[in-house]
Every structure is written in C-alpha cells, then in structure tokens.
PDB file of C-alpha atoms in Angstrom:
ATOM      1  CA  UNK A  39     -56.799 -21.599-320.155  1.00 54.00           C
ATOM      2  CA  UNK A  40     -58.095 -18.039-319.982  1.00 74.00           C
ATOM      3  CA  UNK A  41     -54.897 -16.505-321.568  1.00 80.00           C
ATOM      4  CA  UNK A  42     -55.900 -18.387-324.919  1.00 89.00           C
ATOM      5  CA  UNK A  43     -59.416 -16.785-324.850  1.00 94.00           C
ATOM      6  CA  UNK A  44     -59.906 -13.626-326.221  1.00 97.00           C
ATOM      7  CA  UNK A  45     -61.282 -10.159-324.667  1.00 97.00           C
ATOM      8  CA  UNK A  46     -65.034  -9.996-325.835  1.00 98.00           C
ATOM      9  CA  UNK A  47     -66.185  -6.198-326.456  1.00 98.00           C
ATOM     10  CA  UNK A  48     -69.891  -5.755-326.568  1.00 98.00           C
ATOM     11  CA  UNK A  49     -70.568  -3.015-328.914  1.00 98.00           C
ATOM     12  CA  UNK A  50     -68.866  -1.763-332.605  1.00 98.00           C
ATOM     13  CA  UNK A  51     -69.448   2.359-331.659  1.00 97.00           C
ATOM     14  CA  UNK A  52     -66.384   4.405-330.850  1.00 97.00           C
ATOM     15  CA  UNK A  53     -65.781   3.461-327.571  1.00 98.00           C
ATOM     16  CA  UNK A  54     -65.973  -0.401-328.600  1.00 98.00           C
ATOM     17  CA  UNK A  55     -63.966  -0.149-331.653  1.00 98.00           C
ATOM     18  CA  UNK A  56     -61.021   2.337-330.122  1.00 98.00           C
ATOM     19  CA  UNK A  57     -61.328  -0.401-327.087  1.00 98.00           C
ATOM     20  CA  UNK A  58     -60.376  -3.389-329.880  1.00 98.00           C
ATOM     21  CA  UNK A  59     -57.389  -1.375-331.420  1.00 97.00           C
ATOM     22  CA  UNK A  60     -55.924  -0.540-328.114  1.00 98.00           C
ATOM     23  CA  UNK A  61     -56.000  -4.117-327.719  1.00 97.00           C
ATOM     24  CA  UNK A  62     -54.627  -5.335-331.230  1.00 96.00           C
ATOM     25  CA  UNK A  63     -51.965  -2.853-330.717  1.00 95.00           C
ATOM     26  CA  UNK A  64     -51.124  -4.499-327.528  1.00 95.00           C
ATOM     27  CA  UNK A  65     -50.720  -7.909-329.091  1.00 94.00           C
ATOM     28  CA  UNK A  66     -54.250  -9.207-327.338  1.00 95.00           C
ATOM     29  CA  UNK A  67     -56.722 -11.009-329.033  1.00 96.00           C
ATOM     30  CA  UNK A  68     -60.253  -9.049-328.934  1.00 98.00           C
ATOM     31  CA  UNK A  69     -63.916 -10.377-330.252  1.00 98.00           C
ATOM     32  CA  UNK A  70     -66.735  -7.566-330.703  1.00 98.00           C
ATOM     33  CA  UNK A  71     -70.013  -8.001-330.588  1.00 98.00           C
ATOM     34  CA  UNK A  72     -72.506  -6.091-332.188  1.00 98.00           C
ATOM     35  CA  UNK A  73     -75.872  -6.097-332.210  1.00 97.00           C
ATOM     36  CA  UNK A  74     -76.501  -4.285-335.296  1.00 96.00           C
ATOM     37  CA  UNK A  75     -76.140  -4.840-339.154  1.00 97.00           C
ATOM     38  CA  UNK A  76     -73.093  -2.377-338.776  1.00 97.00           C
ATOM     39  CA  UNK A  77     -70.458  -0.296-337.446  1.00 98.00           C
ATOM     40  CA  UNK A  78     -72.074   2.627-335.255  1.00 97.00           C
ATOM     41  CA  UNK A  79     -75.634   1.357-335.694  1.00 96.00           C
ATOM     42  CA  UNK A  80     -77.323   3.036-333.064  1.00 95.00           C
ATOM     43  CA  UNK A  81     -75.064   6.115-333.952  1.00 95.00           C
ATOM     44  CA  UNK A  82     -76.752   5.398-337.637  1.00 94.00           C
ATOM     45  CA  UNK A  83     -80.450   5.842-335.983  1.00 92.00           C
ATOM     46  CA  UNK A  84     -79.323   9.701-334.934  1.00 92.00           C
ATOM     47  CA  UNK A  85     -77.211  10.397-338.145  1.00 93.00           C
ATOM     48  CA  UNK A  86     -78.742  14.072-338.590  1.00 92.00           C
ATOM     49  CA  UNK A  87     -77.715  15.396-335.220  1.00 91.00           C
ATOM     50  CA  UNK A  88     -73.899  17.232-334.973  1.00 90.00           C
ATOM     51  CA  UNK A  89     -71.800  16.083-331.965  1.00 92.00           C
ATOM     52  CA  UNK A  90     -71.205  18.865-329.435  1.00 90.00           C
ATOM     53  CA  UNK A  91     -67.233  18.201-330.108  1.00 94.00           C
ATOM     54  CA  UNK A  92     -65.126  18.689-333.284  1.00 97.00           C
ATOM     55  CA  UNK A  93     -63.439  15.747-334.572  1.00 97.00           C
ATOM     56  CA  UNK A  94     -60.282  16.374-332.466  1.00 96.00           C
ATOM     57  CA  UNK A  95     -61.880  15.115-329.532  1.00 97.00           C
ATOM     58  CA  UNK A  96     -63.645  12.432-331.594  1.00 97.00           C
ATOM     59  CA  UNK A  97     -60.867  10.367-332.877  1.00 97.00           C
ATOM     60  CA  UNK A  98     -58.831   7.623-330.750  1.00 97.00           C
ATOM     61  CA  UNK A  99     -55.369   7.963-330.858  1.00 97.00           C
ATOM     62  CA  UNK A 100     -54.985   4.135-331.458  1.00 97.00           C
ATOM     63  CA  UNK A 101     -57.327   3.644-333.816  1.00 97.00           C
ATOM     64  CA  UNK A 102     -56.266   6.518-336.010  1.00 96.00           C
ATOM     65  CA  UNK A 103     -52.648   4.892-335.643  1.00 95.00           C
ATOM     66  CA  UNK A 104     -54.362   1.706-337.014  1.00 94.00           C
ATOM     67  CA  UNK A 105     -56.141   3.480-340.300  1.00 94.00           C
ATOM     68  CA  UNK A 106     -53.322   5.462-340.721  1.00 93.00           C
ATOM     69  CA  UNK A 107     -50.544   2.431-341.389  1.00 88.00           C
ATOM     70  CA  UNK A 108     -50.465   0.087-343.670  1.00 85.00           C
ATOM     71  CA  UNK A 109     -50.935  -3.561-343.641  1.00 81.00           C
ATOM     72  CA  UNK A 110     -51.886  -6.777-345.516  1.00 74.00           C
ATOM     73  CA  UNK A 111     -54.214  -5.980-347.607  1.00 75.00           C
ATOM     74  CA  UNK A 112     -54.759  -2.260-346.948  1.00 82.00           C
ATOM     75  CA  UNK A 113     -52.790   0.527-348.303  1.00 79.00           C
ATOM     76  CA  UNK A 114     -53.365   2.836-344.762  1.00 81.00           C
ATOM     77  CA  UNK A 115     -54.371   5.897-347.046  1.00 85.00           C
ATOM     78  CA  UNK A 116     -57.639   7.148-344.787  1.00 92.00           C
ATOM     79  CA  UNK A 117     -58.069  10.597-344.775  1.00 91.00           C
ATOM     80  CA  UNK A 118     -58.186  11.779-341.340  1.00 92.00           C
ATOM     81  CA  UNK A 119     -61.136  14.628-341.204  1.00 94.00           C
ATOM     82  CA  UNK A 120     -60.179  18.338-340.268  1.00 95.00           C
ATOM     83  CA  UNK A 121     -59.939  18.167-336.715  1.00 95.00           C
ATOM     84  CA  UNK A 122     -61.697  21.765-335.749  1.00 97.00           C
ATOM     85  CA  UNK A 123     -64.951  20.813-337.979  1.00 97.00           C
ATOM     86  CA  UNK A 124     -68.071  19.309-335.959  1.00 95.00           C
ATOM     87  CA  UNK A 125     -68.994  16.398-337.371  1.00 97.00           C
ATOM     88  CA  UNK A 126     -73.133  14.695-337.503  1.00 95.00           C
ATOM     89  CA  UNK A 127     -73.806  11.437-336.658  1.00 95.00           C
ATOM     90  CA  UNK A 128     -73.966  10.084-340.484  1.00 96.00           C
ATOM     91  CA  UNK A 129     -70.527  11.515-340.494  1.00 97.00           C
ATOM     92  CA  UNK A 130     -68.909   9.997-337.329  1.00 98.00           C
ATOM     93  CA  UNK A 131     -70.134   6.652-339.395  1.00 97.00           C
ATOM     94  CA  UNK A 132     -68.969   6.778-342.511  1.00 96.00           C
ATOM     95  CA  UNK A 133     -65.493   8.707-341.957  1.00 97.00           C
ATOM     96  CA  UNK A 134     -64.561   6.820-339.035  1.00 97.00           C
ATOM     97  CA  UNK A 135     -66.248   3.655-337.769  1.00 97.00           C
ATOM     98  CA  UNK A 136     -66.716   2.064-340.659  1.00 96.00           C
ATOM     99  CA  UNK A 137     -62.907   2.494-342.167  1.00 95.00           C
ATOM    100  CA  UNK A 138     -62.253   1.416-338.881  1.00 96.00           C
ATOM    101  CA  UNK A 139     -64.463  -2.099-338.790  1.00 97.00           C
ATOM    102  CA  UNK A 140     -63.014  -2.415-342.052  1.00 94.00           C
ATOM    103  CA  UNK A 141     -59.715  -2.549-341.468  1.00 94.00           C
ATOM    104  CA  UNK A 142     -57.851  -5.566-341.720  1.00 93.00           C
ATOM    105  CA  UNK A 143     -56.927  -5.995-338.021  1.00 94.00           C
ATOM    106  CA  UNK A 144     -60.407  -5.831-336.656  1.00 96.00           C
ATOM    107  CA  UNK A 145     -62.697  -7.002-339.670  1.00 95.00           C
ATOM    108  CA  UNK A 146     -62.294 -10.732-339.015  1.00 96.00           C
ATOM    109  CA  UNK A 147     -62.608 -10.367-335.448  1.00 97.00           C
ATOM    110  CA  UNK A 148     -66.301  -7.995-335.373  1.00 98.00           C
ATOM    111  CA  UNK A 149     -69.730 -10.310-335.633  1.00 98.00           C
ATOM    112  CA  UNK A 150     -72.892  -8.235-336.298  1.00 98.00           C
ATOM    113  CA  UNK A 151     -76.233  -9.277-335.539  1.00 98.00           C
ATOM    114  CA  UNK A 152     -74.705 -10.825-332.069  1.00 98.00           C
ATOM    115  CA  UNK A 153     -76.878  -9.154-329.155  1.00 97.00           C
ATOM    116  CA  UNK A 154     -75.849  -9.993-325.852  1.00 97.00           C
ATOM    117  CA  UNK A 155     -78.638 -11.228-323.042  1.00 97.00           C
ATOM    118  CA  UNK A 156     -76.528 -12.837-320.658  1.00 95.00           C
ATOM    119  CA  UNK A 157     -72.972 -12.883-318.913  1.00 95.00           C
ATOM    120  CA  UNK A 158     -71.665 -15.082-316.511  1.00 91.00           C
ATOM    121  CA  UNK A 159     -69.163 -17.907-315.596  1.00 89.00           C
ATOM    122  CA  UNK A 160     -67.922 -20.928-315.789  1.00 87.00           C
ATOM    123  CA  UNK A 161     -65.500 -23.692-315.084  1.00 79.00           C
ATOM    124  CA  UNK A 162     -63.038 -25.359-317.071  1.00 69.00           C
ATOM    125  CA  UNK A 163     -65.373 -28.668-316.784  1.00 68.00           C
ATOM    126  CA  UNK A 164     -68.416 -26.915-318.247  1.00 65.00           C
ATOM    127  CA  UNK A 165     -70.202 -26.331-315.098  1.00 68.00           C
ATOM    128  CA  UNK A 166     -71.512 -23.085-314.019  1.00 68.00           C
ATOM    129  CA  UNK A 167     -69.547 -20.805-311.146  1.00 67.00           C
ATOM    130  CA  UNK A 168     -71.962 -20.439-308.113  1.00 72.00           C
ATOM    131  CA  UNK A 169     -71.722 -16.672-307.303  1.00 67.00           C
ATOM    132  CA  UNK A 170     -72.034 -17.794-303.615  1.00 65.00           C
ATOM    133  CA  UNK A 171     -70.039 -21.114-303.340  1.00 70.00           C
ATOM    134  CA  UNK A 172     -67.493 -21.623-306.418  1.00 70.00           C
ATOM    135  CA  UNK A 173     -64.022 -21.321-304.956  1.00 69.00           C
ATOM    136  CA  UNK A 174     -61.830 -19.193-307.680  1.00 70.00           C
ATOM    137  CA  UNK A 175     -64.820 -17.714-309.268  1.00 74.00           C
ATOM    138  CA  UNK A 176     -62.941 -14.810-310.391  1.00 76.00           C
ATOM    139  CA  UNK A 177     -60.387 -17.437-312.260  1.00 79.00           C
ATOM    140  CA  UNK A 178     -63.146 -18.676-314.128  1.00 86.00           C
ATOM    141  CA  UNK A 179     -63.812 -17.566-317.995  1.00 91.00           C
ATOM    142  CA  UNK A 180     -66.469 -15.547-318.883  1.00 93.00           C
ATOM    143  CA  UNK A 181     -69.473 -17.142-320.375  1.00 93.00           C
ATOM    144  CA  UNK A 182     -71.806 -14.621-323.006  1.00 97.00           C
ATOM    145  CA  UNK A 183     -74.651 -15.571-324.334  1.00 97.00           C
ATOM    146  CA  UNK A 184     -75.919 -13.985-327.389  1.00 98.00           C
ATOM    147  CA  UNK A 185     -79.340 -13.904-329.949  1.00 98.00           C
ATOM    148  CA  UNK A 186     -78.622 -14.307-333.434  1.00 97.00           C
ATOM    149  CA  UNK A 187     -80.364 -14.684-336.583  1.00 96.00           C
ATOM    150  CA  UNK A 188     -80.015 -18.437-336.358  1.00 96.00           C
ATOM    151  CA  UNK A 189     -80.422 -19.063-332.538  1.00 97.00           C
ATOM    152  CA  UNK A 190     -78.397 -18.371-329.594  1.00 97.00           C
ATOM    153  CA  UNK A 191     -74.416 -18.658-329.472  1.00 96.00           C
ATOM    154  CA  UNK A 192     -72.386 -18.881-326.243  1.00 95.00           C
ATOM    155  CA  UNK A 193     -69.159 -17.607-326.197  1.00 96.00           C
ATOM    156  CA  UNK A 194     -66.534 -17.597-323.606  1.00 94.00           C
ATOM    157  CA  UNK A 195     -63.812 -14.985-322.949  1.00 96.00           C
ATOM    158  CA  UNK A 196     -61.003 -14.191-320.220  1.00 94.00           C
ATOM    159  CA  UNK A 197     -62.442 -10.549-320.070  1.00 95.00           C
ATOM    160  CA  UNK A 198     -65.792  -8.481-321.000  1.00 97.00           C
ATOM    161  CA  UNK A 199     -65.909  -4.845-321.845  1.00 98.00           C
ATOM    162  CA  UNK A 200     -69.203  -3.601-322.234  1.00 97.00           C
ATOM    163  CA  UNK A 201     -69.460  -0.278-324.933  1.00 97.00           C
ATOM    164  CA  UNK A 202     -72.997  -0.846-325.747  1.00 96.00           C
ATOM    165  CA  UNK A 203     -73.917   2.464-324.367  1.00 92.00           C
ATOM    166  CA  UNK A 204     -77.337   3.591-323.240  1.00 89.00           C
ATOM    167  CA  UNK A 205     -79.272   4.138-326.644  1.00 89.00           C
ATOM    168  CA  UNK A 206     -81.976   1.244-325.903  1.00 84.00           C
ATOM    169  CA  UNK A 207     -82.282   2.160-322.556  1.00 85.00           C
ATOM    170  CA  UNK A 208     -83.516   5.308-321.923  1.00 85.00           C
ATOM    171  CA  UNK A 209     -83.979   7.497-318.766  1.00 86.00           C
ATOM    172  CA  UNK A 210     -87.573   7.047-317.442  1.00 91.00           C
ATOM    173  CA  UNK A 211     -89.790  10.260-317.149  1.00 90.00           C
ATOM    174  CA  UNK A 212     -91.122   9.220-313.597  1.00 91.00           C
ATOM    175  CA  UNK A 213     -89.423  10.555-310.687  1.00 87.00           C
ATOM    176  CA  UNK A 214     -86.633   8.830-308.667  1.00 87.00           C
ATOM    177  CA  UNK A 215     -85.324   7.209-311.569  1.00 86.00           C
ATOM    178  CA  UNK A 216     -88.562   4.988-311.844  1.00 93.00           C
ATOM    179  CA  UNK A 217     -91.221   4.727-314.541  1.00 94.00           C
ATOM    180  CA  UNK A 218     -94.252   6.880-314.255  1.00 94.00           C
ATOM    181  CA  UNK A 219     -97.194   5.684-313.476  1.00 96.00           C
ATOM    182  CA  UNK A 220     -98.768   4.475-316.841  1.00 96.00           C
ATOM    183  CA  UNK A 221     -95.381   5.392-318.943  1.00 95.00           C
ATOM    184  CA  UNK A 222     -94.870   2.321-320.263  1.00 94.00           C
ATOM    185  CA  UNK A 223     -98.209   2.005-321.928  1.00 96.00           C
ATOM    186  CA  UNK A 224     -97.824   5.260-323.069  1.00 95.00           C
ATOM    187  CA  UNK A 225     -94.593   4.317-324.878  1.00 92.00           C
ATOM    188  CA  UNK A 226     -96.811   1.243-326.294  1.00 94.00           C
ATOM    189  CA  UNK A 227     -99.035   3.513-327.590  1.00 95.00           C
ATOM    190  CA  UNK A 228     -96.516   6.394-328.788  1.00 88.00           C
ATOM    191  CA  UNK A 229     -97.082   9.396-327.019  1.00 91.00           C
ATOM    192  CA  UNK A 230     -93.483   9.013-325.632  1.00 92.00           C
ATOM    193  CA  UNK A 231     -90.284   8.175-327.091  1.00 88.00           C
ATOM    194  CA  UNK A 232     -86.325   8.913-326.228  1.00 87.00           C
ATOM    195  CA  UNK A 233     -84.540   9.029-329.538  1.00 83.00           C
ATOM    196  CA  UNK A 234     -83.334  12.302-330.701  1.00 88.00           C
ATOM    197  CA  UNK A 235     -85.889  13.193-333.697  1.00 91.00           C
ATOM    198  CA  UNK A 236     -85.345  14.813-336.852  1.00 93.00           C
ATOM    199  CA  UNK A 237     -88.316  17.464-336.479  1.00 94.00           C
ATOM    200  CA  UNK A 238     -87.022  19.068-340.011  1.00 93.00           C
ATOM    201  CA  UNK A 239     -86.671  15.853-341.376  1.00 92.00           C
ATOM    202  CA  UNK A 240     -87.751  11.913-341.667  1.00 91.00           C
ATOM    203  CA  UNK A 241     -90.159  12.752-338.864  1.00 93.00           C
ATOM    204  CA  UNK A 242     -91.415  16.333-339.744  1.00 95.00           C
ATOM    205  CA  UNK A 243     -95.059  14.743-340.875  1.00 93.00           C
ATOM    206  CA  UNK A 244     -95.289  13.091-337.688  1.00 91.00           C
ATOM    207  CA  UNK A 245     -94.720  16.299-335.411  1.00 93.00           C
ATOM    208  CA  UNK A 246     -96.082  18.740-337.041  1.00 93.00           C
ATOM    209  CA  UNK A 247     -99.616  20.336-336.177  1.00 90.00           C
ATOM    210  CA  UNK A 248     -99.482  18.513-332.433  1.00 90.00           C
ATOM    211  CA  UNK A 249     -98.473  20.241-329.024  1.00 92.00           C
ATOM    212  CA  UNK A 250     -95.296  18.509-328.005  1.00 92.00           C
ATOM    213  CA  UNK A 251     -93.321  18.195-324.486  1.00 93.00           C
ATOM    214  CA  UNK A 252     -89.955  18.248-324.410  1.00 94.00           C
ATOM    215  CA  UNK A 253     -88.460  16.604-321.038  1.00 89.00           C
ATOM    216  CA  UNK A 254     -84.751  17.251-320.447  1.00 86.00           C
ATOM    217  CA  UNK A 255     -82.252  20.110-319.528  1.00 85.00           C
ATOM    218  CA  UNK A 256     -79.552  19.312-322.361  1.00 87.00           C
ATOM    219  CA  UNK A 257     -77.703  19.558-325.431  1.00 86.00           C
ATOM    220  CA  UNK A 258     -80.167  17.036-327.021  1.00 86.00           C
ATOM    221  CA  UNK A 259     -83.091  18.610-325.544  1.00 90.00           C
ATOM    222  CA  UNK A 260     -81.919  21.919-326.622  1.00 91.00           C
ATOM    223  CA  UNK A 261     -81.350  21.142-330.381  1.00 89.00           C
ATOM    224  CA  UNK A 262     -84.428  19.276-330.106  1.00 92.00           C
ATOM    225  CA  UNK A 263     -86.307  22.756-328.920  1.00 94.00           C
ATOM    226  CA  UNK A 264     -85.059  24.701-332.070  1.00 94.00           C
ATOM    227  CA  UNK A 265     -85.463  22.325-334.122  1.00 94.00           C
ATOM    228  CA  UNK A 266     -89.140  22.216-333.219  1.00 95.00           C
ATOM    229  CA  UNK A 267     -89.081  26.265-333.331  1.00 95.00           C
ATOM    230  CA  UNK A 268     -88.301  25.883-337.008  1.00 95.00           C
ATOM    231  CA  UNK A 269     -90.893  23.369-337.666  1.00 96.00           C
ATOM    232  CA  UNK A 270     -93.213  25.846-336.340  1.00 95.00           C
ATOM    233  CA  UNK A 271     -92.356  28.241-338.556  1.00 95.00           C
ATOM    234  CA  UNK A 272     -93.315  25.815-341.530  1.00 94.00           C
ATOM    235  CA  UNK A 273     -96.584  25.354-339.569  1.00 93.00           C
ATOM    236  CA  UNK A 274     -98.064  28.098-338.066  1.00 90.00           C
ATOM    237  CA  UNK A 275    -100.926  26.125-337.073  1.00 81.00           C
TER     238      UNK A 275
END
C-alpha cells in the first residue's frame, strides 16, 4: 500500500524543491507542500539580503539537470546564472525557484497555501497507530494534516521530508535556549523581531531616529550592523 503513496515534502525553498527533483529523477512520486502563495516565500520576505555563497554553491545538481532538458511542454532553455556572482534573495527566487516550481515535472505535483500542523500515522483500516502499542508502526503510512484556505486536508504518504526551515521559528533571546522573561510580550508589542530588516529600505522609517540592539554573532547580524551604520549616516540624530 505505501509503495503507491507518494513522498510528501514540506516546503517549496531550495532544499524542498532540489529534494522533489532528486526524486522525479529517480522515478518516485513526490507531493510538496507549501505554505506560501509561492516558490521560496519565506526566501521572498528577505529578498534584499545577498547570500554569503555565489551561485555555484547555490544550484542543485538535479534540479539544474531538470531546467536544463527539455520536456512536454517546456523547451529546457533556462539560463543558468554565472556561477562566481553572489546572488540576493529576490534573485535566488526569480532565477531559480520559480523556473524550477514551474517546470513541468514538479508544477502539478506543488500545492501552495498547504501549511502543515500535524504528522502522524495510521493503519490501512483508518485507525490511528498507537506510538506505544501498534505492532508495525513503522509500516504504517504517514498521515499530514494541513490548514488551507478552505479547511483542513489530510494527506497520507509512505515518507515525509521536512524543508520548511527555521524562518517562523526563531532563536529566543533568553538564555538556555528559553524565552526571556517577558519576551514574548515584547514581541506582541514590537520591540523585538527576528527577520533580517532592510534598514536602507522598506523599513528605513521604522528604524530610524531609535537606539537599536542587535543580538547575534553572524553573517546576518553583521550585515544587519552596517546596514544600520549607513542609516545613521542619513540620520545623524
């Protein structure tokens, strides 16, 4: 039974589209989830920032096999970027993931707007797999529950790859990998947030003029800190 299901990949970003055309290449049937409106959609929400590697490293050897040959329907005439340039985020989108969602052999099988809440088993019979009791649990398909825009959906698969990635859930400040205390009504109200900002950009109004604290050791944190320099620049005050 589980050899007719497919392998359900959580997430349309790199990882969970390179993950798909391994698996097309391989003959195996694939679903992707994705919680967003679109390929790399939490990539989208950091489009201004440039990846730390050029596109060399950025590329997935199946997928660019996929784009590059041709098939029903498409012509396989993607332009592959030059490899030694860094691209940004907006780029990593447009000349990548989305020729790559778009292509023939993994359009059909991508839904968007499908978040996934839950994972779990369950028997042939339509009865859950106790995690204690169930003899051949591991046999058992994998049940996934999503939230769409009309309701929730349950799928079932023979495997589960998860390359949703960490955007929506960010490191805490507190210490020991815990919030602080009174964190997460200071997130309620603002005064903290984790996405990589664009301090010369969509949220320059919003920054500038107020004393800001930048927690982290990074790359992110780092372009983050000039970024902010320059900002400063624009207002002295």
């Amino acid at each position: 039974m589980n050899q007719n299901l497919p392998v359900i990949v959580i997430g349309a970003g790199p990882i969970g589209l390179a993950t798909a055309a391994h698996l097309r290449e391989r003959g195996q049937d694939v679903l992707v989830l994705e919680a967003g409106d679109s390929a790399g959609a939490a990539i989208a929400q950091w489009s201004h920032i440039k990846l730390f590697s050029p596109w060399r490293f950025n590329i997935d050897a199946a997928s660019r096999r996929l784009l590059e040959t041709p098939s029903a329907g498409y012509a396989g005439d993607w332009e592959a970027p030059r490899i030694t340039k860094l691209p940004t985020g907006a780029e990593l989108v447009s000349e990548y993931l989305q020729p790559l969602a778009a292509h023939p052999e993994l359009a059909p099988r991508i839904r968007y707007g499908h978040r996934v809440v839950k994972i779990s088993r369950v028997l042939p019979d339509g009865r859950g797999a106790d995690k204690a009791r169930t003899a051949n649990r591991d046999d058992a398909p994998f049940l996934v529950r999503t939230e769409t825009p009309g309701g929730q959906v349950d799928l079932l698969g023979r495997a589960v790859v998860d390359a949703s990635g960490t955007w929506n859930q960010p490191s805490p400040v507190g210490r020991g990998g815990i919030e602080a205390i009174g964190e997460a009504e200071a997130r309620e109200q603002g005064f903290i947030t984790s996405g990589l900002p664009d301090p010369l950009g969509a949220d320059e109004q919003q920054l500038a003029g107020k004393d800001l604290l930048v927690l982290g050791a990074g790359h992110s944190a780092a372009n983050t800190i000039i970024a902010l320099g320059r900002l400063q620049k624009q207002y002295p005050d």
